[in-house]
Amino acid sequence: MTAKVIDGKAFAAKVRAEVAEHVARLKDEHGLTPGLAVVLVGEDPASKVYVKNKHASTIEVGMASFEHRLSAETGEAELLALIDTLNADPAVHGILVQLPLPGHLNSELVINRIDPAKDVDGFHISNVGLLGTGQKSMVPCTPLGCLMMLRDHHGKLAGLNAVVVGRSNIVGKPMAQLLLGDSCTVTIAHSRTKDLAEVCKRADILVAAVGRPEMITGDMVRPGATVIDVGINRIERDGKAKLVGDVHYESAAAVAGAITPVPGGVGPMTIACLLANTMTACCRTNGLAEPKGLTA
Ligand code: GUN
């Protein structure tokens, strides 16, 4: 079997176009422009690229983008004061503090200072609790993007065996909660799971989010399974820099029913879902009906 390739780039373009349509309608009918504030502390090169891309995508869908770049030496009090200002600003509907923060800053304290209604990353402890108890929340962007692609491919997910490899707060845990919310039978596995291959082989849906290049190989994939690769690993092969996922693509694609490539799979969906979350936050804050299909 050769797997169907799930085109995240095309899907993300569709989501962004839907968001842009809703933005135009909000402007026309309510005089509202959804606004996203992104805070970057320090000079991490990868974070700088992410923030630049987020800014461009935000503008492209017609939203307002507010960028705050602070020096690596910024103190906690100054950062918390900026978050307080953004929390109080009615033009700002979404706030994202780019992670990782420099070591002297307490990420949990900073994230939990964000108004949960503006927490478009879904990292605030209130949103984590709401998601875990099946209540309406802001949902982390990467798992939300994976869920959208899975629903699009399968239709209903109820009753399917889902295995999530990875237990991070950003991807693994919320991904498992979302799949449970769609009535999958969910297993969370990780780098120390015994007989990982056997566990993975039970999966109708296999989500790889361990952060280890090409760790999931074809022999761990059930024939016909859907494989979602969240990994983005920069490696060197044959003297060239290469981007690979947590899945060994060639061997897995030979067995799977459907698979997301790296790049061009989950990656583009993350920013699209950030925009979708900003739209959702704007609608909720203003007591308006939120667009269907853009939330969990
Ligand atoms: N750094 C890497 N991924 C993310 C993300 O999804 N959100 C934030 N805030 N920082 C990140």
Short mmCIF file of N, CA and C and ligand atoms in Angstrom, two decimals, residues 47 50 54 96-100 111 121 123 141-142 170 270, ligand 1:
data_model
loop_
_atom_site.label_atom_id
_atom_site.label_comp_id
_atom_site.label_asym_id
_atom_site.label_seq_id
_atom_site.Cartn_x
_atom_site.Cartn_y
_atom_site.Cartn_z
N SER A 47 12.90 31.19 16.95
CA SER A 47 11.73 31.95 17.44
C SER A 47 11.50 33.19 16.59
N TYR A 50 9.69 32.16 13.48
CA TYR A 50 8.28 31.85 13.78
C TYR A 50 7.48 33.14 13.93
N LYS A 54 4.32 34.47 11.79
CA LYS A 54 3.03 34.71 12.44
C LYS A 54 2.52 36.11 12.08
N LEU A 96 0.11 35.86 22.45
CA LEU A 96 1.01 34.70 22.39
C LEU A 96 2.40 35.14 22.85
N VAL A 97 2.90 34.48 23.85
CA VAL A 97 4.29 34.71 24.29
C VAL A 97 5.12 33.58 23.70
N GLN A 98 6.03 33.93 22.81
CA GLN A 98 6.81 32.90 22.11
C GLN A 98 7.71 32.16 23.10
N LEU A 99 7.68 30.86 23.06
CA LEU A 99 8.51 30.01 23.90
C LEU A 99 9.62 29.38 23.05
N PRO A 100 10.75 29.03 23.59
CA PRO A 100 11.12 29.14 25.00
C PRO A 100 11.50 30.57 25.39
N ILE A 111 2.88 32.66 31.39
CA ILE A 111 1.73 32.15 30.62
C ILE A 111 0.44 32.30 31.43
N ASP A 121 -2.82 30.30 22.58
CA ASP A 121 -1.99 29.09 22.59
C ASP A 121 -2.68 27.97 23.35
N PHE A 123 -2.40 27.50 26.53
CA PHE A 123 -1.43 26.98 27.51
C PHE A 123 -1.77 27.37 28.95
N CYS A 141 -2.69 25.09 19.37
CA CYS A 141 -2.81 25.17 17.90
C CYS A 141 -2.36 23.90 17.17
N THR A 142 -1.25 23.31 17.57
CA THR A 142 -0.75 22.15 16.82
C THR A 142 -1.70 20.96 16.92
N ILE A 170 2.41 20.74 25.30
CA ILE A 170 2.05 21.53 24.11
C ILE A 170 1.35 20.67 23.06
N THR A 270 -0.35 24.80 12.13
CA THR A 270 -0.21 25.44 13.44
C THR A 270 -0.53 26.94 13.36
N1 GUN B 1 7.40 27.74 20.49
C1 GUN B 1 7.31 26.64 19.69
N2 GUN B 1 6.03 26.33 19.47
C2 GUN B 1 5.29 27.25 20.11
C3 GUN B 1 3.89 27.48 20.22
O1 GUN B 1 3.05 26.73 19.69
N3 GUN B 1 3.52 28.54 20.98
C4 GUN B 1 4.42 29.34 21.59
N4 GUN B 1 3.95 30.35 22.32
N5 GUN B 1 5.73 29.17 21.50
C5 GUN B 1 6.15 28.14 20.76
#
